[in-house]
PDB file of C-alpha atoms in Angstrom:
ATOM      1  CA  MET A   1      14.298-127.716 -27.699  1.00 47.00           C
ATOM      2  CA  LYS A   2      11.922-126.959 -24.335  1.00 50.00           C
ATOM      3  CA  ARG A   3      14.830-125.046 -22.260  1.00 50.00           C
ATOM      4  CA  PHE A   4      15.554-123.096 -25.840  1.00 46.00           C
ATOM      5  CA  PHE A   5      12.031-122.077 -26.087  1.00 45.00           C
ATOM      6  CA  ARG A   6      12.159-121.118 -22.680  1.00 48.00           C
ATOM      7  CA  HIS A   7      15.469-119.039 -22.639  1.00 47.00           C
ATOM      8  CA  HIS A   8      13.842-117.309 -25.776  1.00 46.00           C
ATOM      9  CA  SER A   9      10.829-116.549 -24.260  1.00 46.00           C
ATOM     10  CA  GLN A  10      12.304-115.031 -20.980  1.00 49.00           C
ATOM     11  CA  ARG A  11      14.925-112.619 -23.273  1.00 50.00           C
ATOM     12  CA  GLY A  12      11.820-111.799 -25.378  1.00 51.00           C
ATOM     13  CA  ALA A  13       9.756-110.443 -22.712  1.00 53.00           C
ATOM     14  CA  THR A  14      12.460-108.844 -21.772  1.00 65.00           C
ATOM     15  CA  LEU A  15      12.605-106.790 -24.517  1.00 60.00           C
ATOM     16  CA  VAL A  16       8.634-105.760 -24.090  1.00 57.00           C
ATOM     17  CA  GLU A  17       9.357-104.222 -21.006  1.00 61.00           C
ATOM     18  CA  VAL A  18      12.114-102.465 -22.267  1.00 51.00           C
ATOM     19  CA  LEU A  19       9.996-100.804 -25.288  1.00 52.00           C
ATOM     20  CA  VAL A  20       7.097-100.986 -22.413  1.00 50.00           C
ATOM     21  CA  ALA A  21       9.512 -98.180 -20.155  1.00 54.00           C
ATOM     22  CA  ILE A  22      11.118 -96.063 -23.185  1.00 56.00           C
ATOM     23  CA  GLY A  23       6.822 -95.659 -24.130  1.00 59.00           C
ATOM     24  CA  LEU A  24       5.768 -94.643 -20.575  1.00 53.00           C
ATOM     25  CA  THR A  25       9.307 -92.095 -20.021  1.00 56.00           C
ATOM     26  CA  GLY A  26       8.448 -90.584 -23.072  1.00 59.00           C
ATOM     27  CA  ILE A  27       4.254 -90.296 -22.256  1.00 59.00           C
ATOM     28  CA  MET A  28       5.742 -89.158 -18.512  1.00 55.00           C
ATOM     29  CA  LEU A  29       8.273 -87.031 -18.715  1.00 55.00           C
ATOM     30  CA  PRO A  30       6.888 -84.189 -20.787  1.00 59.00           C
ATOM     31  CA  THR A  31       4.078 -84.494 -17.687  1.00 54.00           C
ATOM     32  CA  LEU A  32       6.302 -84.795 -15.194  1.00 50.00           C
ATOM     33  CA  ALA A  33       8.250 -82.146 -16.418  1.00 51.00           C
ATOM     34  CA  THR A  34       5.502 -79.517 -16.988  1.00 52.00           C
ATOM     35  CA  ALA A  35       3.963 -80.180 -13.199  1.00 49.00           C
ATOM     36  CA  LEU A  36       7.600 -79.293 -11.939  1.00 47.00           C
ATOM     37  CA  VAL A  37       7.515 -75.630 -14.260  1.00 46.00           C
ATOM     38  CA  THR A  38       3.886 -75.591 -12.929  1.00 46.00           C
ATOM     39  CA  SER A  39       4.717 -76.332  -9.828  1.00 48.00           C
ATOM     40  CA  HIS A  40       7.672 -73.764  -9.578  1.00 46.00           C
ATOM     41  CA  ALA A  41       5.462 -71.192 -11.292  1.00 47.00           C
ATOM     42  CA  GLY A  42       2.695 -71.538  -8.417  1.00 52.00           C
ATOM     43  CA  ARG A  43       4.616 -71.179  -5.424  1.00 54.00           C
ATOM     44  CA  ALA A  44       6.847 -68.382  -7.727  1.00 54.00           C
ATOM     45  CA  THR A  45       3.399 -66.459  -8.185  1.00 77.00           C
ATOM     46  CA  SER A  46       2.390 -67.139  -4.585  1.00 84.00           C
ATOM     47  CA  LEU A  47       5.233 -65.045  -2.881  1.00 87.00           C
ATOM     48  CA  GLN A  48       5.004 -62.525  -5.416  1.00 88.00           C
ATOM     49  CA  GLN A  49       1.584 -62.593  -3.878  1.00 89.00           C
ATOM     50  CA  LEU A  50       2.042 -61.872  -0.286  1.00 91.00           C
ATOM     51  CA  GLU A  51       5.696 -59.151  -0.974  1.00 93.00           C
ATOM     52  CA  ALA A  52       2.729 -57.650  -3.563  1.00 93.00           C
ATOM     53  CA  SER A  53       0.827 -57.343  -0.635  1.00 93.00           C
ATOM     54  CA  SER A  54       3.032 -56.333   2.285  1.00 94.00           C
ATOM     55  CA  LEU A  55       4.292 -53.713  -0.309  1.00 94.00           C
ATOM     56  CA  LEU A  56       0.377 -52.191  -1.024  1.00 95.00           C
ATOM     57  CA  HIS A  57      -0.139 -52.297   2.759  1.00 95.00           C
ATOM     58  CA  GLU A  58       3.290 -50.573   2.845  1.00 94.00           C
ATOM     59  CA  SER A  59       2.151 -47.676   0.080  1.00 95.00           C
ATOM     60  CA  THR A  60      -1.079 -47.409   1.523  1.00 95.00           C
ATOM     61  CA  GLU A  61      -0.034 -46.480   5.230  1.00 94.00           C
ATOM     62  CA  ALA A  62       2.092 -44.169   3.637  1.00 95.00           C
ATOM     63  CA  VAL A  63      -0.343 -42.043   2.149  1.00 94.00           C
ATOM     64  CA  ARG A  64      -1.871 -41.952   5.567  1.00 92.00           C
ATOM     65  CA  VAL A  65       1.443 -40.566   7.096  1.00 92.00           C
ATOM     66  CA  VAL A  66       1.668 -38.405   4.212  1.00 92.00           C
ATOM     67  CA  ARG A  67      -2.131 -36.735   4.584  1.00 88.00           C
ATOM     68  CA  GLU A  68      -1.016 -36.284   8.273  1.00 86.00           C
ATOM     69  CA  GLN A  69       0.836 -33.951   7.866  1.00 85.00           C
ATOM     70  CA  GLY A  70      -1.071 -31.351   5.841  1.00 81.00           C
ATOM     71  CA  TRP A  71      -3.689 -31.775   3.328  1.00 81.00           C
ATOM     72  CA  SER A  72      -1.666 -30.063   0.782  1.00 81.00           C
ATOM     73  CA  ASN A  73       0.479 -32.896   0.665  1.00 88.00           C
ATOM     74  CA  VAL A  74      -2.316 -34.694  -0.965  1.00 91.00           C
ATOM     75  CA  ALA A  75      -4.022 -31.950  -2.618  1.00 86.00           C
ATOM     76  CA  THR A  76      -2.666 -32.432  -5.839  1.00 91.00           C
ATOM     77  CA  ASP A  77      -4.064 -34.533  -7.785  1.00 94.00           C
ATOM     78  CA  GLY A  78      -0.939 -37.283 -10.245  1.00 96.00           C
ATOM     79  CA  THR A  79       0.661 -40.428  -9.851  1.00 97.00           C
ATOM     80  CA  TYR A  80       2.635 -40.863  -7.243  1.00 97.00           C
ATOM     81  CA  HIS A  81       4.841 -43.263  -5.314  1.00 96.00           C
ATOM     82  CA  PRO A  82       6.302 -42.988  -1.384  1.00 95.00           C
ATOM     83  CA  VAL A  83      10.073 -42.879  -0.288  1.00 95.00           C
ATOM     84  CA  MET A  84      11.100 -42.153   2.513  1.00 92.00           C
ATOM     85  CA  SER A  85      12.720 -38.936   3.345  1.00 89.00           C
ATOM     86  CA  GLY A  86      14.069 -39.346   7.186  1.00 88.00           C
ATOM     87  CA  SER A  87      12.283 -40.703   9.474  1.00 89.00           C
ATOM     88  CA  THR A  88       9.348 -40.390   7.205  1.00 92.00           C
ATOM     89  CA  TRP A  89       7.453 -40.644   4.193  1.00 95.00           C
ATOM     90  CA  THR A  90       7.024 -38.610   1.629  1.00 95.00           C
ATOM     91  CA  LEU A  91       5.328 -39.229  -2.174  1.00 96.00           C
ATOM     92  CA  VAL A  92       7.399 -38.709  -5.341  1.00 95.00           C
ATOM     93  CA  SER A  93       5.852 -38.407  -8.799  1.00 96.00           C
ATOM     94  CA  GLY A  94       5.188 -41.507 -11.208  1.00 96.00           C
ATOM     95  CA  ALA A  95       5.539 -44.928 -10.602  1.00 96.00           C
ATOM     96  CA  ASN A  96       8.391 -46.719  -9.635  1.00 95.00           C
ATOM     97  CA  THR A  97       9.387 -50.131 -10.588  1.00 95.00           C
ATOM     98  CA  SER A  98      11.811 -51.806  -8.049  1.00 93.00           C
ATOM     99  CA  GLY A  99      12.487 -55.350  -7.524  1.00 90.00           C
ATOM    100  CA  GLY A 100       9.928 -57.060 -10.121  1.00 92.00           C
ATOM    101  CA  PHE A 101       7.159 -55.006  -8.966  1.00 95.00           C
ATOM    102  CA  THR A 102       5.757 -51.923 -10.155  1.00 96.00           C
ATOM    103  CA  SER A 103       3.676 -49.531  -7.319  1.00 96.00           C
ATOM    104  CA  GLN A 104       1.454 -46.861  -8.212  1.00 97.00           C
ATOM    105  CA  ILE A 105      -0.150 -44.358  -5.986  1.00 97.00           C
ATOM    106  CA  VAL A 106      -2.590 -42.322  -8.344  1.00 97.00           C
ATOM    107  CA  ILE A 107      -5.094 -38.960  -6.163  1.00 97.00           C
ATOM    108  CA  SER A 108      -8.283 -38.028  -8.268  1.00 95.00           C
ATOM    109  CA  PRO A 109     -10.864 -36.355  -7.169  1.00 90.00           C
ATOM    110  CA  ALA A 110     -13.733 -37.613  -4.810  1.00 90.00           C
ATOM    111  CA  GLU A 111     -17.178 -37.230  -5.993  1.00 87.00           C
ATOM    112  CA  ARG A 112     -20.387 -36.729  -4.207  1.00 82.00           C
ATOM    113  CA  ASP A 113     -23.633 -36.848  -5.028  1.00 79.00           C
ATOM    114  CA  SER A 114     -26.858 -34.321  -4.501  1.00 69.00           C
ATOM    115  CA  SER A 115     -27.147 -36.101  -0.796  1.00 69.00           C
ATOM    116  CA  GLY A 116     -23.615 -35.950   0.344  1.00 72.00           C
ATOM    117  CA  ALA A 117     -22.381 -39.866  -0.494  1.00 81.00           C
ATOM    118  CA  LEU A 118     -19.770 -40.910  -2.303  1.00 85.00           C
ATOM    119  CA  VAL A 119     -19.647 -41.758  -5.602  1.00 88.00           C
ATOM    120  CA  ALA A 120     -17.413 -43.636  -8.213  1.00 87.00           C
ATOM    121  CA  SER A 121     -18.520 -40.972 -10.936  1.00 87.00           C
ATOM    122  CA  GLY A 122     -22.055 -38.602 -11.438  1.00 86.00           C
ATOM    123  CA  GLY A 123     -20.993 -36.077  -9.164  1.00 83.00           C
ATOM    124  CA  THR A 124     -20.213 -33.371  -7.738  1.00 78.00           C
ATOM    125  CA  ASN A 125     -15.875 -32.596  -6.956  1.00 79.00           C
ATOM    126  CA  ASP A 126     -15.806 -32.169  -2.864  1.00 79.00           C
ATOM    127  CA  PRO A 127     -12.472 -30.307  -2.394  1.00 76.00           C
ATOM    128  CA  ALA A 128     -12.177 -31.728   0.973  1.00 78.00           C
ATOM    129  CA  ALA A 129     -11.605 -35.407  -0.231  1.00 86.00           C
ATOM    130  CA  LYS A 130      -9.137 -37.774  -2.540  1.00 91.00           C
ATOM    131  CA  HIS A 131      -9.645 -40.473  -3.587  1.00 94.00           C
ATOM    132  CA  VAL A 132      -7.351 -42.874  -3.339  1.00 96.00           C
ATOM    133  CA  VAL A 133      -6.076 -46.643  -5.700  1.00 96.00           C
ATOM    134  CA  VAL A 134      -2.750 -47.749  -4.899  1.00 97.00           C
ATOM    135  CA  THR A 135      -1.915 -50.479  -7.429  1.00 97.00           C
ATOM    136  CA  VAL A 136       1.048 -53.073  -6.767  1.00 96.00           C
ATOM    137  CA  SER A 137       1.519 -54.986 -10.213  1.00 95.00           C
ATOM    138  CA  TRP A 138       3.794 -57.641 -11.985  1.00 93.00           C
ATOM    139  CA  THR A 139       4.678 -59.231 -15.365  1.00 91.00           C
ATOM    140  CA  THR A 140       6.749 -62.683 -14.519  1.00 86.00           C
ATOM    141  CA  PRO A 141       5.545 -65.254 -14.477  1.00 84.00           C
ATOM    142  CA  TYR A 142       2.588 -64.085 -15.116  1.00 85.00           C
ATOM    143  CA  SER A 143       0.852 -60.437 -14.852  1.00 90.00           C
ATOM    144  CA  ALA A 144      -0.936 -59.997 -12.330  1.00 92.00           C
ATOM    145  CA  SER A 145      -1.357 -57.163  -9.754  1.00 93.00           C
ATOM    146  CA  VAL A 146      -3.251 -55.839  -6.242  1.00 94.00           C
ATOM    147  CA  THR A 147      -5.296 -52.789  -5.561  1.00 95.00           C
ATOM    148  CA  GLY A 148      -6.595 -51.025  -2.228  1.00 94.00           C
ATOM    149  CA  ASP A 149      -9.270 -48.261  -3.136  1.00 93.00           C
ATOM    150  CA  MET A 150      -9.945 -45.550  -0.116  1.00 94.00           C
ATOM    151  CA  TYR A 151     -11.129 -42.234   0.636  1.00 93.00           C
ATOM    152  CA  LEU A 152      -8.794 -39.819   2.319  1.00 90.00           C
ATOM    153  CA  THR A 153     -10.559 -36.543   3.767  1.00 83.00           C
ATOM    154  CA  ARG A 154      -9.877 -33.061   5.219  1.00 76.00           C
ATOM    155  CA  TRP A 155     -10.582 -33.864   8.650  1.00 71.00           C
ATOM    156  CA  GLN A 156      -7.552 -33.036  10.869  1.00 70.00           C
ATOM    157  CA  ASN A 157      -7.118 -28.921  12.377  1.00 71.00           C
ATOM    158  CA  ASN A 158     -10.988 -28.766  11.845  1.00 82.00           C
ATOM    159  CA  ALA A 159     -12.354 -25.998  13.344  1.00 88.00           C
ATOM    160  CA  VAL A 160     -16.343 -24.812  13.732  1.00 92.00           C
ATOM    161  CA  TRP A 161     -18.144 -21.368  13.460  1.00 95.00           C
ATOM    162  CA  GLN A 162     -21.656 -21.099  15.049  1.00 95.00           C
ATOM    163  CA  GLN A 163     -24.351 -18.930  15.196  1.00 95.00           C
ATOM    164  CA  THR A 164     -26.357 -20.356  17.998  1.00 95.00           C
ATOM    165  CA  THR A 165     -27.352 -17.163  20.224  1.00 96.00           C
ATOM    166  CA  GLN A 166     -29.908 -14.445  18.963  1.00 97.00           C
ATOM    167  CA  SER A 167     -27.007 -11.976  19.247  1.00 96.00           C
ATOM    168  CA  ASP A 168     -25.292 -14.416  16.262  1.00 96.00           C
ATOM    169  CA  PHE A 169     -28.140 -14.233  14.127  1.00 97.00           C
ATOM    170  CA  ASN A 170     -28.852 -10.623  15.009  1.00 97.00           C
ATOM    171  CA  ALA A 171     -25.439  -9.644  13.005  1.00 97.00           C
ATOM    172  CA  GLY A 172     -27.457 -11.185   9.659  1.00 97.00           C
ATOM    173  CA  THR A 173     -29.688  -9.512   7.413  1.00 97.00           C
ATOM    174  CA  PRO A 174     -33.392 -10.711   8.041  1.00 97.00           C
ATOM    175  CA  THR A 175     -36.432 -10.459   4.865  1.00 98.00           C
ATOM    176  CA  SER A 176     -39.793 -11.201   6.464  1.00 98.00           C
ATOM    177  CA  THR A 177     -38.722 -13.023   9.690  1.00 98.00           C
ATOM    178  CA  ALA A 178     -37.342 -12.318  13.116  1.00 97.00           C
ATOM    179  CA  THR A 179     -35.049 -12.922  15.449  1.00 97.00           C
ATOM    180  CA  THR A 180     -36.340 -14.487  18.634  1.00 96.00           C
ATOM    181  CA  ASN A 181     -35.070 -15.865  22.204  1.00 95.00           C
ATOM    182  CA  ALA A 182     -37.846 -18.465  23.183  1.00 91.00           C
ATOM    183  CA  SER A 183     -34.855 -21.300  23.283  1.00 90.00           C
ATOM    184  CA  GLY A 184     -31.826 -19.231  23.157  1.00 92.00           C
ATOM    185  CA  GLY A 185     -31.229 -17.965  20.019  1.00 96.00           C
ATOM    186  CA  GLU A 186     -33.335 -18.509  16.449  1.00 97.00           C
ATOM    187  CA  VAL A 187     -35.017 -17.332  12.985  1.00 98.00           C
ATOM    188  CA  GLN A 188     -38.458 -17.632  12.118  1.00 97.00           C
ATOM    189  CA  LEU A 189     -41.045 -15.774   9.889  1.00 97.00           C
ATOM    190  CA  ALA A 190     -42.060 -12.445  11.528  1.00 97.00           C
ATOM    191  CA  GLY A 191     -45.473 -10.673  12.321  1.00 93.00           C
ATOM    192  CA  ALA A 192     -48.070 -12.186  14.736  1.00 83.00           C
ATOM    193  CA  GLY A 193     -51.140 -13.208  13.788  1.00 78.00           C
ATOM    194  CA  PRO A 194     -50.637 -13.569  10.946  1.00 93.00           C
ATOM    195  CA  LEU A 195     -46.875 -14.323  10.596  1.00 95.00           C
ATOM    196  CA  GLN A 196     -45.811 -13.562   7.106  1.00 96.00           C
ATOM    197  CA  THR A 197     -45.843 -16.610   4.318  1.00 97.00           C
ATOM    198  CA  SER A 198     -42.213 -16.635   2.990  1.00 97.00           C
ATOM    199  CA  GLY A 199     -38.848 -14.627   3.900  1.00 98.00           C
ATOM    200  CA  THR A 200     -35.404 -15.324   3.968  1.00 98.00           C
ATOM    201  CA  PHE A 201     -33.193 -14.775   6.466  1.00 98.00           C
ATOM    202  CA  GLU A 202     -28.707 -14.280   4.780  1.00 98.00           C
ATOM    203  CA  SER A 203     -26.121 -14.154   7.399  1.00 97.00           C
ATOM    204  CA  SER A 204     -23.972 -12.562   8.337  1.00 97.00           C
ATOM    205  CA  THR A 205     -19.826 -12.853   7.233  1.00 97.00           C
ATOM    206  CA  PHE A 206     -17.459 -15.884   8.529  1.00 96.00           C
ATOM    207  CA  ASP A 207     -14.061 -15.254   7.700  1.00 96.00           C
ATOM    208  CA  ALA A 208     -12.186 -18.233   8.083  1.00 93.00           C
ATOM    209  CA  THR A 209      -8.745 -15.082   7.909  1.00 93.00           C
ATOM    210  CA  ALA A 210      -7.146 -17.535   4.874  1.00 90.00           C
ATOM    211  CA  ASN A 211      -8.303 -20.252   2.381  1.00 86.00           C
ATOM    212  CA  ALA A 212      -9.992 -22.810   3.517  1.00 85.00           C
ATOM    213  CA  ALA A 213     -11.841 -25.972   3.567  1.00 83.00           C
ATOM    214  CA  PHE A 214     -15.398 -25.851   4.984  1.00 87.00           C
ATOM    215  CA  ASN A 215     -16.422 -29.258   5.303  1.00 83.00           C
ATOM    216  CA  SER A 216     -19.840 -29.427   6.365  1.00 84.00           C
ATOM    217  CA  LEU A 217     -22.695 -27.752   7.530  1.00 89.00           C
ATOM    218  CA  SER A 218     -24.961 -28.364  10.767  1.00 92.00           C
ATOM    219  CA  PHE A 219     -28.307 -27.202  11.761  1.00 95.00           C
ATOM    220  CA  THR A 220     -30.946 -27.610  14.316  1.00 95.00           C
ATOM    221  CA  SER A 221     -34.996 -26.695  12.406  1.00 95.00           C
ATOM    222  CA  THR A 222     -38.659 -27.170  13.650  1.00 95.00           C
ATOM    223  CA  VAL A 223     -40.577 -27.129  10.110  1.00 97.00           C
ATOM    224  CA  PRO A 224     -44.244 -27.572  11.376  1.00 96.00           C
ATOM    225  CA  ALA A 225     -47.096 -28.793   8.751  1.00 95.00           C
ATOM    226  CA  ALA A 226     -47.737 -26.266   5.830  1.00 95.00           C
ATOM    227  CA  THR A 227     -44.587 -24.846   6.054  1.00 97.00           C
ATOM    228  CA  THR A 228     -40.573 -25.428   5.257  1.00 97.00           C
ATOM    229  CA  LEU A 229     -37.021 -24.559   5.246  1.00 98.00           C
ATOM    230  CA  GLN A 230     -34.288 -24.379   3.294  1.00 97.00           C
ATOM    231  CA  LEU A 231     -30.541 -23.730   3.230  1.00 96.00           C
ATOM    232  CA  GLN A 232     -28.036 -22.524   0.504  1.00 95.00           C
ATOM    233  CA  ILE A 233     -24.110 -21.777   1.372  1.00 94.00           C
ATOM    234  CA  ALA A 234     -22.390 -19.277  -0.213  1.00 95.00           C
ATOM    235  CA  ILE A 235     -18.521 -19.097  -0.553  1.00 94.00           C
ATOM    236  CA  ASN A 236     -15.460 -16.444  -2.223  1.00 94.00           C
ATOM    237  CA  ASN A 237     -12.425 -14.044  -1.247  1.00 95.00           C
ATOM    238  CA  ASP A 238     -13.220 -11.741  -2.143  1.00 96.00           C
ATOM    239  CA  ASN A 239     -16.516 -10.596   0.592  1.00 96.00           C
ATOM    240  CA  ALA A 240     -18.550  -9.678  -2.289  1.00 95.00           C
ATOM    241  CA  THR A 241     -20.170 -12.265  -4.782  1.00 94.00           C
ATOM    242  CA  TRP A 242     -22.126 -13.933  -2.462  1.00 96.00           C
ATOM    243  CA  ASN A 243     -23.488 -17.188  -5.445  1.00 95.00           C
ATOM    244  CA  TYR A 244     -25.773 -19.335  -3.082  1.00 96.00           C
ATOM    245  CA  VAL A 245     -25.773 -22.933  -4.365  1.00 93.00           C
ATOM    246  CA  GLY A 246     -27.009 -26.459  -2.620  1.00 90.00           C
ATOM    247  CA  PRO A 247     -26.124 -29.801  -2.337  1.00 84.00           C
ATOM    248  CA  ASP A 248     -24.794 -30.087  -5.705  1.00 81.00           C
ATOM    249  CA  GLY A 249     -23.140 -26.982  -6.227  1.00 83.00           C
ATOM    250  CA  THR A 250     -25.702 -25.048  -8.079  1.00 88.00           C
ATOM    251  CA  PRO A 251     -28.097 -22.150  -7.006  1.00 93.00           C
ATOM    252  CA  GLY A 252     -31.199 -24.666  -7.875  1.00 93.00           C
ATOM    253  CA  THR A 253     -30.922 -27.300  -4.818  1.00 91.00           C
ATOM    254  CA  PHE A 254     -31.134 -26.678  -0.977  1.00 93.00           C
ATOM    255  CA  TYR A 255     -30.180 -28.150   1.612  1.00 91.00           C
ATOM    256  CA  THR A 256     -33.026 -29.332   4.212  1.00 91.00           C
ATOM    257  CA  THR A 257     -32.138 -32.018   6.238  1.00 87.00           C
ATOM    258  CA  ASN A 258     -29.589 -31.443   9.966  1.00 84.00           C
ATOM    259  CA  GLY A 259     -26.627 -33.167   8.989  1.00 74.00           C
ATOM    260  CA  PRO A 260     -23.789 -32.797   9.148  1.00 76.00           C
ATOM    261  CA  ILE A 261     -24.523 -32.543   5.693  1.00 77.00           C
ATOM    262  CA  PRO A 262     -20.974 -32.449   3.193  1.00 76.00           C
ATOM    263  CA  LEU A 263     -20.244 -28.907   1.563  1.00 78.00           C
ATOM    264  CA  ILE A 264     -19.394 -28.929  -1.473  1.00 66.00           C
ATOM    265  CA  ALA A 265     -18.838 -25.849  -2.932  1.00 58.00           C
ATOM    266  CA  GLY A 266     -15.069 -24.516  -2.898  1.00 67.00           C
ATOM    267  CA  ASP A 267     -12.603 -23.854  -0.632  1.00 81.00           C
ATOM    268  CA  GLY A 268     -12.639 -19.583   0.054  1.00 90.00           C
ATOM    269  CA  ARG A 269     -12.136 -17.909   2.291  1.00 94.00           C
ATOM    270  CA  TYR A 270     -15.352 -16.627   2.732  1.00 96.00           C
ATOM    271  CA  LEU A 271     -18.878 -17.858   4.331  1.00 96.00           C
ATOM    272  CA  ARG A 272     -22.117 -17.382   4.302  1.00 96.00           C
ATOM    273  CA  TYR A 273     -25.294 -19.097   4.571  1.00 96.00           C
ATOM    274  CA  LYS A 274     -29.136 -17.960   3.345  1.00 98.00           C
ATOM    275  CA  ALA A 275     -32.470 -19.377   5.267  1.00 98.00           C
ATOM    276  CA  PHE A 276     -35.579 -19.322   2.458  1.00 98.00           C
ATOM    277  CA  PHE A 277     -38.542 -20.077   4.740  1.00 98.00           C
ATOM    278  CA  THR A 278     -42.546 -20.244   3.455  1.00 97.00           C
ATOM    279  CA  GLY A 279     -45.982 -21.148   6.266  1.00 97.00           C
ATOM    280  CA  ASP A 280     -49.547 -19.969   6.021  1.00 95.00           C
ATOM    281  CA  GLY A 281     -49.740 -17.318   7.987  1.00 95.00           C
ATOM    282  CA  THR A 282     -50.730 -19.151  10.672  1.00 94.00           C
ATOM    283  CA  ALA A 283     -47.204 -21.696  12.052  1.00 95.00           C
ATOM    284  CA  THR A 284     -43.779 -21.154  10.867  1.00 96.00           C
ATOM    285  CA  ALA A 285     -40.030 -22.869  10.137  1.00 97.00           C
ATOM    286  CA  VAL A 286     -37.730 -22.229  13.266  1.00 97.00           C
ATOM    287  CA  LEU A 287     -33.865 -22.227  12.720  1.00 97.00           C
ATOM    288  CA  SER A 288     -31.301 -22.382  15.147  1.00 96.00           C
ATOM    289  CA  ASP A 289     -27.782 -23.555  16.211  1.00 96.00           C
ATOM    290  CA  VAL A 290     -26.197 -23.187  12.426  1.00 96.00           C
ATOM    291  CA  GLU A 291     -22.668 -25.012  12.594  1.00 94.00           C
ATOM    292  CA  VAL A 292     -20.387 -24.394   9.540  1.00 93.00           C
ATOM    293  CA  ASN A 293     -16.655 -27.193  10.141  1.00 89.00           C
ATOM    294  CA  TYR A 294     -13.804 -26.068   8.325  1.00 89.00           C
ATOM    295  CA  ALA A 295     -10.009 -26.880   7.659  1.00 83.00           C
ATOM    296  CA  PRO A 296      -7.593 -24.580   7.901  1.00 75.00           C
TER     297      PRO A 296
END
């Protein structure tokens, strides 16, 4: 009896162990399967992130290469993707999907506020700059993307138009102002005890010989107390329509800091600036060394 009882007990323990094992297997197999799938998906996502980042870097460099071949290559807003053409890059219209990744380069206007700083929206279009957003995305096993954001400026092959000597300023049109040569060439309010209390100076016309992007304005000024000096710019293609505007592209604002100040008046062939002086009859602001940077 005792032996039989012990033998029955051993068989019973084995059956319990099998049942427990089956139960544990039923619990753990789904967990292990989920862990394996999650691990695989995580590995795939990490590899995709790495490859997408590489494609993003490639597209970003492609845009820079295309810009350096000529501003006209990036001047038209739209969606593009990079393609090798011979030994260099070119931009082709539309996004591109290959190897599970979609790449696109979106070129849009760059905007600046009244102080010349780049802003995301609400500013005035700068014709010598572009906003570029590069995106690489994928959809499996999860939807994700990497994005790069940058600004391109029209800096290559730039040239400068300068007015620094009295002879340069003498080619302009003074109204209650006068050119002097006290420091090598400058403009100020006319008169000698008393001075005029207001006046303007309109520069001679600069001809870029073809349509150009006027990038920035710089000038040197001395502005004593009780005096002011403000500038505006006019650009056209007919050498006749002179609509002077300030930093926000309207006639109600003026350039007052020495610069270089980004110009957002637009592209064109011909340019003039106009200076506005005020004083109290005893002092005058002085304008000298005017420089306009432009890209043909």
